[in-house]
Coordinates of C-alpha atoms and ligand atoms in Angstrom, one line a residue:
M1 CA 25.5 -6.3 -12.5
A2 CA 27.8 -3.4 -10.9
S3 CA 26.0 -2.4 -7.6
S4 CA 24.1 0.8 -7.9
K5 CA 25.2 4.1 -7.8
V6 CA 21.6 4.6 -7.0
P7 CA 20.1 1.7 -5.7
F8 CA 15.9 1.5 -6.2
L9 CA 15.3 0.5 -2.2
D10 CA 18.3 0.2 0.1
L11 CA 17.1 -2.1 2.6
K12 CA 20.9 -2.7 4.3
A13 CA 20.9 1.3 5.3
H14 CA 17.8 1.0 6.8
H15 CA 18.4 -1.8 9.3
D16 CA 22.0 -1.5 9.8
P17 CA 21.7 0.9 12.2
I18 CA 18.4 -1.3 14.2
R19 CA 19.8 -5.1 13.6
Q20 CA 21.6 -4.7 16.7
E21 CA 17.7 -4.1 18.9
V22 CA 15.9 -6.1 15.8
M23 CA 18.0 -9.2 16.9
A24 CA 17.5 -9.0 20.7
A25 CA 13.9 -8.5 19.8
M26 CA 13.6 -11.7 17.5
S27 CA 16.0 -13.7 20.2
E28 CA 13.6 -12.9 22.8
V29 CA 10.9 -14.5 20.9
I30 CA 13.4 -17.8 20.6
D31 CA 14.0 -17.7 23.8
V32 CA 10.1 -18.6 24.4
N33 CA 9.3 -19.8 21.8
A34 CA 6.6 -17.8 20.9
F35 CA 6.5 -18.5 16.4
A36 CA 2.9 -17.9 15.5
G37 CA 0.7 -15.3 17.6
G38 CA 1.0 -15.1 20.5
P39 CA 2.4 -12.1 23.3
F40 CA 4.9 -10.6 20.5
V41 CA 2.0 -10.5 17.8
A42 CA -0.6 -9.0 19.9
R43 CA 2.0 -6.5 21.6
F44 CA 2.7 -5.0 17.8
E45 CA -1.3 -5.4 17.6
A46 CA -1.8 -2.5 20.2
A47 CA 1.0 -0.7 19.1
Y48 CA -0.3 -0.5 15.8
A49 CA -3.3 0.3 16.1
K50 CA -2.4 2.9 18.5
F51 CA 0.0 4.8 15.9
C52 CA -2.9 4.9 13.4
Q53 CA -5.5 6.2 16.0
A54 CA -7.7 2.5 15.3
A55 CA -9.8 0.5 18.4
H56 CA -8.2 -2.1 17.2
C57 CA -5.2 -4.0 14.9
I58 CA -5.2 -7.9 13.9
G59 CA -1.9 -9.5 12.8
V60 CA -2.4 -11.3 9.8
G61 CA 0.0 -13.6 7.6
N62 CA 0.3 -10.8 4.3
G63 CA -1.2 -7.4 3.1
T64 CA -3.2 -10.1 0.9
D65 CA -5.3 -11.7 3.3
A66 CA -5.7 -7.9 5.3
L67 CA -7.9 -7.3 2.7
W68 CA -9.1 -10.6 2.1
F69 CA -9.7 -11.2 6.2
A70 CA -11.1 -7.7 5.9
L71 CA -14.3 -8.4 3.2
L72 CA -14.6 -12.1 4.7
G73 CA -15.5 -10.0 7.9
L74 CA -17.5 -7.6 6.4
G75 CA -20.2 -10.6 4.9
V76 CA -18.8 -9.6 1.2
G77 CA -19.4 -12.7 -1.3
P78 CA -20.5 -14.8 -4.6
G79 CA -22.7 -11.9 -6.0
D80 CA -21.8 -8.8 -4.2
E81 CA -19.1 -6.0 -6.4
V82 CA -16.4 -4.1 -4.9
I83 CA -15.7 -0.9 -6.1
T84 CA -11.6 -0.5 -6.5
V85 CA -9.1 1.2 -9.1
P86 CA -7.6 -0.5 -12.1
M87 CA -4.2 1.7 -11.1
T88 CA -3.0 -1.3 -8.3
F89 CA -0.9 -3.6 -7.2
M90 CA -3.2 -7.1 -8.0
A91 CA -3.6 -7.7 -4.5
T92 CA -6.5 -5.6 -3.9
A93 CA -8.5 -7.3 -6.5
E94 CA -7.2 -10.5 -5.5
A95 CA -8.5 -10.7 -2.8
I96 CA -11.8 -9.1 -3.8
T97 CA -12.0 -12.1 -6.5
Y98 CA -11.0 -14.6 -3.1
A99 CA -14.0 -13.1 -1.6
G100 CA -16.8 -14.5 -3.9
A101 CA -17.1 -10.9 -5.5
K102 CA -16.3 -8.9 -8.2
P103 CA -14.1 -5.6 -8.9
V104 CA -16.5 -3.2 -10.3
F105 CA -13.0 -0.5 -11.4
V106 CA -12.9 3.1 -11.4
D107 CA -11.6 5.6 -13.2
I108 CA -7.9 7.1 -10.4
D109 CA -7.6 11.4 -10.7
P110 CA -5.2 12.0 -12.5
V111 CA -2.6 14.2 -10.4
T112 CA -3.5 12.1 -7.0
Y113 CA -3.6 9.0 -8.8
T114 CA -5.8 7.9 -6.3
I115 CA -9.7 6.9 -6.9
D116 CA -11.6 9.5 -9.0
V117 CA -14.2 10.4 -6.4
T118 CA -16.7 12.1 -9.2
K119 CA -17.2 8.5 -10.5
I120 CA -17.8 6.3 -7.9
E121 CA -21.5 6.7 -8.2
A122 CA -22.1 6.2 -11.5
A123 CA -20.2 2.5 -10.9
I124 CA -22.7 1.5 -7.6
T125 CA -25.2 -0.7 -8.9
P126 CA -28.0 -3.0 -6.3
R127 CA -25.2 -6.0 -6.3
T128 CA -21.9 -3.2 -4.8
K129 CA -21.5 -3.3 -0.8
A130 CA -17.5 -2.3 -0.4
I131 CA -16.1 0.3 -2.2
L132 CA -12.2 -0.5 -1.5
P133 CA -10.1 3.1 -2.4
V134 CA -6.2 2.9 -2.8
H135 CA -3.6 4.6 -0.8
L136 CA -2.0 4.9 -4.5
F137 CA 2.6 5.9 -3.4
G138 CA 1.6 6.6 0.1
Q139 CA -1.3 9.0 -0.7
C140 CA -4.6 8.7 1.0
A141 CA -7.3 8.5 -0.7
D142 CA -9.9 11.6 -0.9
M143 CA -11.7 9.9 2.2
D144 CA -14.2 12.6 3.2
P145 CA -15.9 12.3 0.0
I146 CA -15.5 8.4 -0.2
M147 CA -16.9 7.9 3.2
E148 CA -20.2 10.2 2.1
I149 CA -20.6 9.0 -0.7
A150 CA -20.5 4.7 1.0
R151 CA -23.2 6.7 4.0
R152 CA -25.7 7.8 0.8
H153 CA -25.2 4.5 -0.5
N154 CA -24.7 2.1 2.7
L155 CA -21.8 0.5 1.9
F156 CA -18.8 -0.1 3.9
V157 CA -15.6 1.2 3.2
V158 CA -12.4 -0.7 3.4
E159 CA -8.5 1.6 2.7
D160 CA -5.9 -0.9 0.8
A161 CA -3.9 0.8 3.0
A162 CA -0.3 -1.7 1.8
Q163 CA 1.4 1.9 1.0
A164 CA 0.1 4.0 3.5
Q165 CA 2.1 3.2 6.8
G166 CA 1.7 6.6 8.6
S167 CA 0.2 8.3 5.6
G168 CA -2.6 11.1 7.2
Y169 CA -5.8 12.2 5.5
R170 CA -6.5 15.4 7.3
N171 CA -5.8 15.0 10.9
R172 CA -5.9 11.7 10.1
Q173 CA -4.4 8.6 10.4
A174 CA -4.6 5.9 7.4
G175 CA -6.6 2.6 8.5
S176 CA -9.0 4.9 10.7
I177 CA -11.0 6.5 8.2
G178 CA -13.1 4.0 6.4
H179 CA -14.5 0.5 8.0
V180 CA -11.5 -1.2 8.4
A181 CA -8.0 -1.4 6.7
G182 CA -5.1 -4.1 5.0
F183 CA -1.7 -3.0 5.6
S184 CA 0.9 -5.2 4.5
F185 CA 4.2 -5.5 6.1
Y186 CA 6.1 -6.5 3.1
P187 CA 9.9 -5.9 3.1
G188 CA 9.8 -2.8 1.0
K189 CA 6.8 -1.1 2.4
N190 CA 7.1 1.6 4.9
L191 CA 7.0 -0.3 7.3
G192 CA 8.3 -3.9 6.4
A193 CA 9.1 -7.5 8.3
W194 CA 11.8 -8.9 7.8
G195 CA 9.8 -11.4 6.0
E196 CA 6.0 -11.3 4.9
A197 CA 3.3 -9.9 7.0
G198 CA 0.3 -7.3 7.4
G199 CA -2.2 -5.9 9.4
I200 CA -5.7 -5.2 10.0
T201 CA -7.1 -2.0 11.6
T202 CA -11.0 -1.2 12.7
N203 CA -12.4 1.0 15.1
D204 CA -15.7 -2.1 15.1
A205 CA -15.8 -4.4 17.6
A206 CA -17.4 -6.9 16.8
L207 CA -15.9 -7.2 12.9
C208 CA -13.3 -7.5 14.5
A209 CA -14.2 -10.4 16.2
R210 CA -15.7 -11.8 13.0
M211 CA -12.3 -11.3 11.6
Q212 CA -9.6 -12.9 14.0
M213 CA -12.3 -16.1 13.5
F214 CA -11.1 -15.9 9.7
R215 CA -7.3 -15.4 9.8
E216 CA -7.8 -18.5 12.4
H217 CA -9.4 -21.2 11.3
G218 CA -12.5 -20.2 11.4
Q219 CA -12.7 -20.5 15.8
A220 CA -13.7 -18.4 18.1
K221 CA -13.0 -21.2 21.2
K222 CA -9.6 -24.2 20.1
Y223 CA -11.3 -27.3 17.8
Y224 CA -15.0 -25.9 17.7
H225 CA -15.2 -24.4 14.3
D226 CA -18.1 -21.7 13.1
V227 CA -17.3 -20.5 10.6
V228 CA -14.8 -21.9 7.9
G229 CA -12.2 -19.6 7.6
W230 CA -8.6 -19.6 7.0
N231 CA -4.3 -19.4 8.3
G232 CA -3.9 -16.2 8.4
R233 CA -2.1 -15.8 11.8
M234 CA 1.0 -13.3 11.9
D235 CA 4.0 -15.2 13.1
G236 CA 5.5 -14.3 16.2
L237 CA 9.4 -13.5 14.8
Q238 CA 7.5 -10.9 12.2
A239 CA 6.1 -9.0 15.1
A240 CA 9.0 -8.6 16.9
V241 CA 11.4 -6.7 14.1
L242 CA 7.9 -4.4 13.4
S243 CA 7.6 -3.3 17.1
V244 CA 11.5 -2.1 16.8
K245 CA 10.3 -0.5 13.7
L246 CA 7.2 0.9 14.5
K247 CA 9.1 3.4 16.8
Y248 CA 11.4 4.3 13.3
L249 CA 8.8 4.8 11.3
D250 CA 7.2 8.5 11.8
Q251 CA 11.4 9.2 11.2
A252 CA 11.7 6.8 8.4
N253 CA 8.8 9.1 6.8
A254 CA 10.0 11.7 7.2
G255 CA 13.3 11.5 5.4
R256 CA 11.3 9.9 2.2
R257 CA 9.0 13.5 2.4
R258 CA 12.5 15.0 2.4
A259 CA 13.9 13.2 -0.3
A260 CA 10.2 13.6 -2.2
Q261 CA 10.5 17.5 -1.2
R262 CA 14.3 17.6 -2.9
Y263 CA 13.5 16.1 -6.6
N264 CA 10.8 18.1 -6.7
Q265 CA 12.5 21.5 -5.9
L266 CA 14.7 20.0 -8.7
L267 CA 13.5 18.5 -11.0
A268 CA 10.1 21.3 -11.3
G269 CA 9.5 23.0 -14.8
T270 CA 11.5 20.7 -17.0
A271 CA 9.9 20.0 -19.8
G272 CA 9.1 16.3 -20.5
L273 CA 8.7 15.5 -16.8
I274 CA 5.2 15.3 -14.8
L275 CA 5.9 15.7 -10.8
P276 CA 3.7 13.5 -7.4
V277 CA 1.6 15.8 -5.8
E278 CA 1.1 15.9 -2.7
A279 CA -2.7 16.7 -2.4
P280 CA -3.8 19.0 0.6
Y281 CA -6.2 16.8 2.3
A282 CA -2.8 14.7 2.3
H283 CA 0.1 13.7 4.7
H284 CA 2.2 11.9 1.6
I285 CA 5.2 9.4 3.0
Y286 CA 6.2 8.6 -0.7
H287 CA 6.5 4.9 -0.2
I288 CA 7.0 5.0 -4.7
Y289 CA 8.3 8.8 -5.9
A290 CA 6.6 8.4 -9.4
V291 CA 7.0 10.6 -11.8
R292 CA 5.3 10.2 -16.3
V293 CA 7.2 10.4 -19.1
K294 CA 6.7 9.7 -22.6
H295 CA 9.4 7.7 -24.3
R296 CA 9.0 5.6 -21.0
A297 CA 11.7 2.7 -22.5
A298 CA 14.6 5.4 -23.2
V299 CA 14.3 6.4 -19.7
M300 CA 14.8 3.6 -17.6
Q301 CA 17.3 2.5 -20.0
H302 CA 19.7 5.8 -19.7
L303 CA 18.8 5.3 -16.0
G304 CA 19.3 2.1 -15.3
D305 CA 22.6 1.9 -17.8
R306 CA 24.4 4.3 -15.6
G307 CA 23.3 2.7 -12.1
I308 CA 20.6 4.2 -11.3
G309 CA 17.8 1.7 -10.3
C310 CA 13.9 2.1 -11.5
G311 CA 10.9 1.2 -11.2
I312 CA 7.2 0.9 -13.2
H313 CA 4.4 0.5 -10.2
Y314 CA 2.6 -0.5 -12.6
P315 CA 2.8 -1.3 -16.7
V316 CA -0.1 -3.3 -16.9
P317 CA -3.3 -2.0 -14.8
V318 CA -5.3 -4.5 -13.5
H319 CA -8.5 -4.4 -16.0
L320 CA -6.2 -5.4 -19.0
Q321 CA -4.1 -8.0 -17.1
K322 CA -4.9 -11.8 -18.6
A323 CA -6.2 -13.0 -15.0
Y324 CA -9.3 -10.6 -15.5
A325 CA -9.7 -11.2 -19.3
D326 CA -13.3 -12.5 -18.7
L327 CA -14.1 -9.8 -17.1
G328 CA -14.6 -8.4 -21.0
H329 CA -12.1 -5.3 -20.0
K330 CA -10.9 -3.2 -23.8
P331 CA -7.7 -0.7 -23.8
G332 CA -9.6 2.9 -23.9
D333 CA -11.8 1.8 -20.5
F334 CA -9.9 3.3 -17.8
P335 CA -7.9 6.1 -20.0
V336 CA -6.5 7.5 -16.6
S337 CA -4.8 4.5 -14.9
E338 CA -3.7 3.3 -18.7
A339 CA -1.9 6.4 -19.7
C340 CA -0.2 6.4 -15.5
A341 CA 0.8 2.8 -16.5
E342 CA 2.6 3.4 -20.0
S343 CA 4.2 6.7 -18.1
F344 CA 5.7 5.8 -15.2
V345 CA 8.9 5.6 -14.0
S346 CA 9.6 5.3 -9.6
L347 CA 13.0 6.5 -9.0
P348 CA 15.4 4.8 -6.2
M349 CA 13.1 6.6 -2.6
F350 CA 14.0 5.4 0.8
P351 CA 14.8 7.3 3.7
E352 CA 18.3 7.3 3.8
L353 CA 18.7 8.6 0.1
T354 CA 21.5 11.4 0.6
D355 CA 21.5 14.5 -0.8
G356 CA 24.1 13.9 -3.9
Q357 CA 22.3 10.3 -4.7
I358 CA 19.3 12.6 -5.3
E359 CA 21.0 14.8 -7.6
T360 CA 22.7 11.9 -9.4
V361 CA 19.8 10.0 -10.5
V362 CA 18.4 13.8 -11.3
S363 CA 20.9 14.7 -13.7
E364 CA 20.8 12.2 -15.1
L365 CA 17.1 12.6 -15.3
K366 CA 17.8 15.9 -17.6
S367 CA 20.0 15.0 -19.5
C368 CA 18.0 11.9 -20.9
L369 CA 15.0 14.7 -21.4
A370 CA 17.2 17.2 -22.9
A371 CA 18.4 14.3 -24.8
G372 CA 14.5 14.0 -26.4
A373 CA 13.5 11.1 -24.1
G374 CA 10.8 12.5 -22.9
A375 CA 9.0 14.5 -24.6
Ligands
LIG401 C1 1.7 -4.3 -1.3 C2 0.5 -4.5 -1.5 C3 -0.4 -5.5 -1.8 C4 -0.6 -6.8 -0.2 O1 0.1 -7.0 0.0 P1 1.4 -8.0 0.3 O2 1.8 -8.0 2.0 O3 2.7 -8.1 -0.2 O4 -0.1 -9.1 0.4 C5 -1.9 -5.5 -1.7 N1 -2.0 -3.9 -2.4 C6 -1.0 -2.7 -2.5 C7 -1.4 -1.3 -3.1 C8 0.1 -3.2 -2.0 O5 0.3 -2.4 -2.3

């Protein structure tokens, strides 16, 4: 394949300027053989908790583990229901299922693409244990009403902050608002490791201790196992990489916001195109810049043919995935999520995206829509 004119994501452009610094940090880990858990993980945990304005952070193997341990730590298990959205990555629901509970879906808001807070209460039953909002694409869900509903019904709130490292809600940071939050540091996320990694944040010390036990085979003391846990430790090399990259995260998120603003300016008013909206309460960090078009296949073909990298996040909402056929959902159950799944196109988005690259994407998208592919 010819190299892309505008790649969807350019990790090389992101890593080249900090490569030496990251390599030096990795060497330190190798010098002291601190590969599984250990002091480099502890150092990253302290820095990331501070960044999130949370009291505690636990480094884990990936974002899926983070959400799973969060639910296990809260005591969510068989017979329980957890409310979440169908427009998310599969891992959100997998964590609920692997905790032994049942995912109960609530549709998303058609403007922000996060959980529709007006529909949550109708989904609450005597079995509901937690609400798991997803900060989709880097924009926080509307957390104040969610926390208020949770208080009234005595439920826990778990933030899926896998796409929200540095995202804000009013004057707070993602990861500090719910009872607990799960982050992913998958390489393509806004804060990405050089491999797999994840993190959990909470302000609750007792919950933190329980989650630490699940991460470490259920032991509080080595070889004394109080519960059946798992191996969910963060890798020391990843912690060293993440500690370096964390220093540049605000700057990188600012680069994404600049790129999003430029897209918004240049694409404003284009017929057949729905642009992302930053809610008044949100500090959006644009993990994904998703627009909506009508004839998506034609648009993606046009952009792909011209070397512009695009994606779909996500083509099938979770309630219609084959893996969840046993939940008995059918098309029409969550119309906003379904309409988004059919019309979302994620445009190139990364901190180093240049004005020239943005203009290329915009002019190709506009010419394709003008030719009738949008409306
Ligand atoms: C990436 C992601 C996850 C899972 O994170 P991994 O590190 O890949 O396990 C969970 N939820 C959402 C919304 C994600 O985007």
